[in-house]
């Protein structure tokens, strides 16, 4: 049996090596390492894939969030509602810009924030709502967008874990994640569903004026070179990474299918288990399984150790909730009792999830989990 990895990028690369190597070689030959055609081509191809008007590539997913928040012209002390049950970066940029993160609880089934909890946290200072499509599960967008419209508060989708996911509106409309809020942000970190071979990210929007502003902010606040209209940042996607992403974008749907069939295998193995809850399957969205995350009723840390001894990696995303992070001490507001967030952080465990898992590996992993959880 091949060694089980949390994410197997080596074997995935072997299968697309010819196209990747060619794409990189073309950039090397052109010596256009910053900007150029591969960046434009990738942005256009991702626009078409996501069904959004504008894709603005940038240096990473954290920058994408920061640039998105900068474009909203928020003032220090303005509040941004976000989950506490997410990766640190979602909230880090809020604090970095001297805005106040307002932490709310998540739904224990979907692991995502919901309109009902958001509404309780809205104040006159609320200037943005940030749902995170955690683990590849699309947040319940229709009520969130309706709430945003009602209070005139923009919704920013943190789509770093959700790219390729889809949401089905009540009227039958389908939309890919990242294209529903005023702004979407994503990451091309290597282990993400659409990952490059270094750092990368992108911002998405359907708003033309906002797109222009986002482009300027990502490029030192300039529209014309050396004429700076505002304070921005330097956040670019490398040309080599764009060439890699062009190849990998063509594979994204195939990669999502591979993740979904590994998830289906796990689901079957753990179905109706008394101590194990498998990921919730919403009927109105498509889960892209950035992570396959179980909720186990007991001995979660012992399970991780048990698997480790069998050379099966398993991870806890995330061991410390955001509102409990030392970095946010005194910087954020917590609304509600965070019951679900705290409960989940003690019970979640993510199993190996990637595009190259074969049946032998899946059987080995599920057998081990079942052996421990008898
Ligand atoms: C990975 C991730 C980010 C940050 O992306 P980077 O490219 O690593 O900066 C932000 N939010 C979420 C939910 C993520 O998973």
Coordinates of N, CA and C in Angstrom, one line a residue, residues 159-260:
X159 N -13.9 31.9 0.6 CA -14.1 30.7 -0.2 C -12.8 29.9 -0.3
X160 N -11.8 30.1 0.6 CA -10.5 29.4 0.6 C -10.7 27.9 0.6
X161 N -11.7 27.4 1.3 CA -11.9 25.9 1.4 C -13.1 25.4 0.5
X162 N -13.7 26.4 -0.2 CA -15.0 26.0 -0.8 C -14.9 26.0 -2.4
X163 N -13.8 26.4 -3.0 CA -13.8 26.6 -4.4 C -14.3 25.4 -5.2
X164 N -15.2 25.7 -6.1 CA -15.8 24.6 -6.9 C -17.2 24.2 -6.4
X165 N -17.5 24.6 -5.1 CA -18.8 24.2 -4.5 C -19.9 25.0 -5.2
X166 N -21.1 24.5 -5.0 CA -22.2 25.2 -5.6 C -23.4 25.3 -4.6
X167 N -24.2 26.4 -4.8 CA -25.3 26.6 -3.9 C -26.6 26.7 -4.8
X168 N -27.6 26.1 -4.4 CA -28.9 26.0 -5.2 C -29.9 26.9 -4.5
X169 N -30.2 28.0 -5.2 CA -31.3 28.9 -4.6 C -32.6 28.3 -4.8
X170 N -33.6 28.8 -3.9 CA -34.9 28.3 -3.9 C -35.6 28.4 -5.3
X171 N -35.2 29.4 -6.1 CA -35.9 29.6 -7.4 C -35.2 28.7 -8.5
X172 N -34.3 27.9 -8.1 CA -33.7 26.9 -9.0 C -32.3 27.4 -9.6
X173 N -32.0 28.7 -9.3 CA -30.7 29.2 -9.7 C -29.6 28.5 -9.0
X174 N -28.5 28.2 -9.8 CA -27.3 27.6 -9.1 C -26.2 28.7 -9.2
X175 N -25.4 28.7 -8.2 CA -24.2 29.6 -8.3 C -23.0 29.0 -7.5
X176 N -21.8 29.1 -8.2 CA -20.6 28.6 -7.5 C -20.3 29.5 -6.3
X177 N -19.7 28.9 -5.3 CA -19.2 29.7 -4.2 C -18.2 30.7 -4.6
X178 N -18.2 31.8 -3.9 CA -17.4 32.9 -4.2 C -18.0 34.0 -5.2
X179 N -19.2 33.6 -5.7 CA -19.8 34.5 -6.7 C -21.2 35.0 -6.2
X180 N -21.4 34.8 -4.9 CA -22.7 35.2 -4.4 C -22.7 36.4 -3.5
X181 N -21.7 36.6 -2.7 CA -21.5 37.8 -1.9 C -21.0 38.9 -2.8
X182 N -20.9 40.1 -2.1 CA -20.4 41.3 -2.9 C -19.0 41.0 -3.3
X183 N -18.2 40.3 -2.4 CA -16.8 39.9 -2.7 C -16.6 38.4 -2.3
X184 N -15.8 37.7 -3.0 CA -15.4 36.4 -2.6 C -13.9 36.4 -2.5
X185 N -13.3 35.6 -1.6 CA -11.9 35.5 -1.6 C -11.5 34.1 -1.6
X186 N -10.3 33.7 -2.2 CA -9.9 32.3 -2.1 C -8.4 32.2 -2.0
X187 N -7.9 31.0 -1.8 CA -6.5 30.7 -1.6 C -6.1 29.6 -2.5
X188 N -4.9 29.7 -3.1 CA -4.4 28.6 -3.9 C -3.2 28.0 -3.2
X189 N -3.2 28.0 -1.9 CA -2.2 27.3 -1.1 C -2.2 25.9 -1.6
X190 N -1.0 25.2 -1.6 CA -0.9 23.9 -2.3 C -1.9 22.9 -1.9
X191 N -2.3 22.8 -0.6 CA -3.2 21.8 -0.2 C -4.7 22.1 -0.4
X192 N -5.0 23.4 -0.9 CA -6.4 23.7 -1.1 C -6.9 23.0 -2.3
X193 N -8.2 23.0 -2.5 CA -8.8 22.2 -3.6 C -8.2 22.6 -5.0
X194 N -8.0 23.9 -5.2 CA -7.3 24.4 -6.4 C -6.0 25.0 -5.9
X195 N -5.0 24.2 -5.8 CA -3.7 24.7 -5.2 C -2.6 24.8 -6.2
X196 N -1.8 25.8 -6.0 CA -0.6 26.0 -6.9 C 0.6 25.4 -6.2
X197 N 1.8 25.7 -6.6 CA 3.0 25.1 -6.0 C 3.8 26.2 -5.3
X198 N 3.1 26.9 -4.5 CA 3.6 28.0 -3.7 C 2.4 28.7 -3.1
X199 N 2.5 30.0 -2.9 CA 1.4 30.8 -2.5 C 0.6 31.4 -3.6
X200 N -0.7 31.6 -3.4 CA -1.5 32.3 -4.4 C -2.9 32.5 -3.8
X201 N -3.6 33.5 -4.4 CA -5.0 33.8 -4.0 C -5.7 34.6 -5.0
X202 N -7.0 34.8 -4.8 CA -7.8 35.6 -5.7 C -9.0 36.2 -5.0
X203 N -9.4 37.3 -5.6 CA -10.6 38.0 -5.1 C -11.6 38.0 -6.3
X204 N -12.9 37.7 -5.9 CA -13.9 37.7 -7.0 C -15.0 38.7 -6.7
X205 N -15.6 39.3 -7.7 CA -16.7 40.1 -7.6 C -17.5 40.3 -8.9
X206 N -18.7 40.6 -8.8 CA -19.5 40.9 -10.0 C -19.7 42.5 -10.2
X207 N -19.1 43.2 -9.3 CA -19.3 44.7 -9.3 C -18.1 45.4 -10.0
X208 N -18.4 46.0 -11.1 CA -17.3 46.6 -12.0 C -16.5 47.7 -11.2
X209 N -17.2 48.6 -10.5 CA -16.4 49.7 -9.9 C -15.6 49.1 -8.7
X210 N -16.1 48.2 -8.0 CA -15.4 47.5 -6.9 C -14.2 46.8 -7.5
X211 N -14.4 46.1 -8.6 CA -13.3 45.4 -9.2 C -12.1 46.3 -9.5
X212 N -12.4 47.5 -10.0 CA -11.4 48.4 -10.3 C -10.6 48.8 -9.1
X213 N -11.4 49.0 -8.0 CA -10.8 49.4 -6.7 C -9.9 48.3 -6.2
X214 N -10.4 47.1 -6.2 CA -9.7 45.9 -5.7 C -8.3 45.8 -6.5
X215 N -8.4 46.0 -7.8 CA -7.2 45.9 -8.6 C -6.2 46.9 -8.2
X216 N -6.7 48.1 -7.9 CA -5.8 49.2 -7.5 C -5.2 48.9 -6.1
X217 N -6.0 48.5 -5.2 CA -5.5 48.2 -3.8 C -4.4 47.1 -3.9
X218 N -4.6 46.1 -4.7 CA -3.6 45.0 -4.8 C -2.3 45.5 -5.4
X219 N -2.4 46.7 -6.1 CA -1.2 47.2 -6.8 C -0.8 48.6 -6.4
X220 N -0.5 48.7 -5.1 CA 0.0 49.9 -4.5 C -1.0 51.1 -4.7
X221 N -2.2 50.9 -4.9 CA -3.2 52.0 -5.0 C -3.0 52.8 -6.3
X222 N -2.4 52.2 -7.3 CA -2.2 52.9 -8.5 C -3.0 52.3 -9.7
X223 N -3.5 53.2 -10.5 CA -4.1 52.8 -11.8 C -3.1 53.0 -12.9
X224 N -2.5 54.2 -12.8 CA -1.4 54.5 -13.8 C -0.1 54.3 -13.0
X225 N 0.9 53.7 -13.6 CA 2.1 53.4 -12.9 C 2.8 54.7 -12.3
X226 N 3.1 54.7 -11.1 CA 3.8 55.8 -10.3 C 2.8 56.9 -10.0
X227 N 1.5 56.7 -10.2 CA 0.5 57.7 -9.8 C -0.4 57.0 -8.8
X228 N -0.2 57.2 -7.5 CA -0.9 56.5 -6.5 C -2.0 57.2 -5.9
X229 N -3.2 56.7 -6.1 CA -4.4 57.4 -5.6 C -4.9 57.1 -4.2
X230 N -4.4 55.9 -3.8 CA -4.8 55.5 -2.4 C -3.6 54.6 -1.9
X231 N -3.7 54.3 -0.6 CA -2.8 53.4 0.0 C -3.3 52.0 -0.3
X232 N -2.4 51.2 -0.9 CA -2.7 49.8 -1.2 C -1.7 48.9 -0.6
X233 N -1.5 47.7 -1.2 CA -0.5 46.8 -0.8 C 0.1 46.2 -2.1
X234 N 1.2 45.4 -1.9 CA 1.8 44.8 -3.1 C 1.4 43.3 -3.0
X235 N 0.4 42.9 -3.8 CA 0.0 41.5 -3.7 C -0.3 40.9 -5.1
X236 N 0.7 40.2 -5.6 CA 0.6 39.6 -6.9 C 0.6 38.1 -6.9
X237 N 0.0 37.5 -7.9 CA 0.2 36.1 -8.1 C 1.4 35.9 -9.0
X238 N 2.3 35.1 -8.7 CA 3.5 34.9 -9.6 C 3.0 34.2 -10.9
X239 N 3.7 34.6 -12.0 CA 3.3 34.1 -13.3 C 3.5 32.6 -13.4
X240 N 4.5 32.1 -12.8 CA 4.7 30.6 -12.8 C 3.5 29.9 -12.1
X241 N 3.0 30.5 -11.0 CA 1.9 29.9 -10.3 C 0.6 30.0 -11.2
X242 N 0.5 31.1 -11.9 CA -0.7 31.2 -12.8 C -0.6 30.1 -13.9
X243 N 0.6 29.8 -14.4 CA 0.7 28.8 -15.4 C 0.3 27.4 -14.8
X244 N 0.7 27.2 -13.6 CA 0.4 25.9 -12.9 C -1.1 25.8 -12.7
X245 N -1.7 27.0 -12.2 CA -3.1 27.0 -11.9 C -4.0 26.8 -13.2
X246 N -3.5 27.2 -14.3 CA -4.2 27.0 -15.6 C -4.4 25.5 -15.9
X247 N -3.3 24.8 -15.6 CA -3.4 23.3 -15.8 C -4.3 22.7 -14.8
X248 N -4.2 23.1 -13.5 CA -4.9 22.5 -12.5 C -6.4 22.9 -12.5
X249 N -6.7 24.1 -13.0 CA -8.2 24.4 -13.1 C -8.9 23.5 -14.0
X250 N -8.2 23.1 -15.1 CA -8.9 22.1 -16.0 C -9.2 20.8 -15.3
X251 N -8.5 20.5 -14.2 CA -8.7 19.2 -13.5 C -9.7 19.4 -12.3
X252 N -10.0 20.6 -12.0 CA -10.7 20.9 -10.7 C -12.0 20.0 -10.5
X253 N -12.8 20.0 -11.6 CA -14.1 19.2 -11.4 C -13.8 17.7 -11.2
X254 N -12.8 17.2 -11.9 CA -12.3 15.8 -11.7 C -11.8 15.6 -10.3
X255 N -11.0 16.6 -9.8 CA -10.5 16.5 -8.5 C -11.6 16.5 -7.4
X256 N -12.6 17.3 -7.7 CA -13.7 17.4 -6.7 C -14.5 16.1 -6.7
X257 N -14.7 15.5 -7.9 CA -15.3 14.1 -8.0 C -14.5 13.1 -7.2
X258 N -13.2 13.2 -7.3 CA -12.4 12.2 -6.6 C -12.5 12.4 -5.1
X259 N -12.6 13.6 -4.6 CA -12.8 13.9 -3.2 C -14.2 13.4 -2.8
X260 N -15.2 13.7 -3.6 CA -16.5 13.3 -3.2 C -16.7 11.8 -3.2

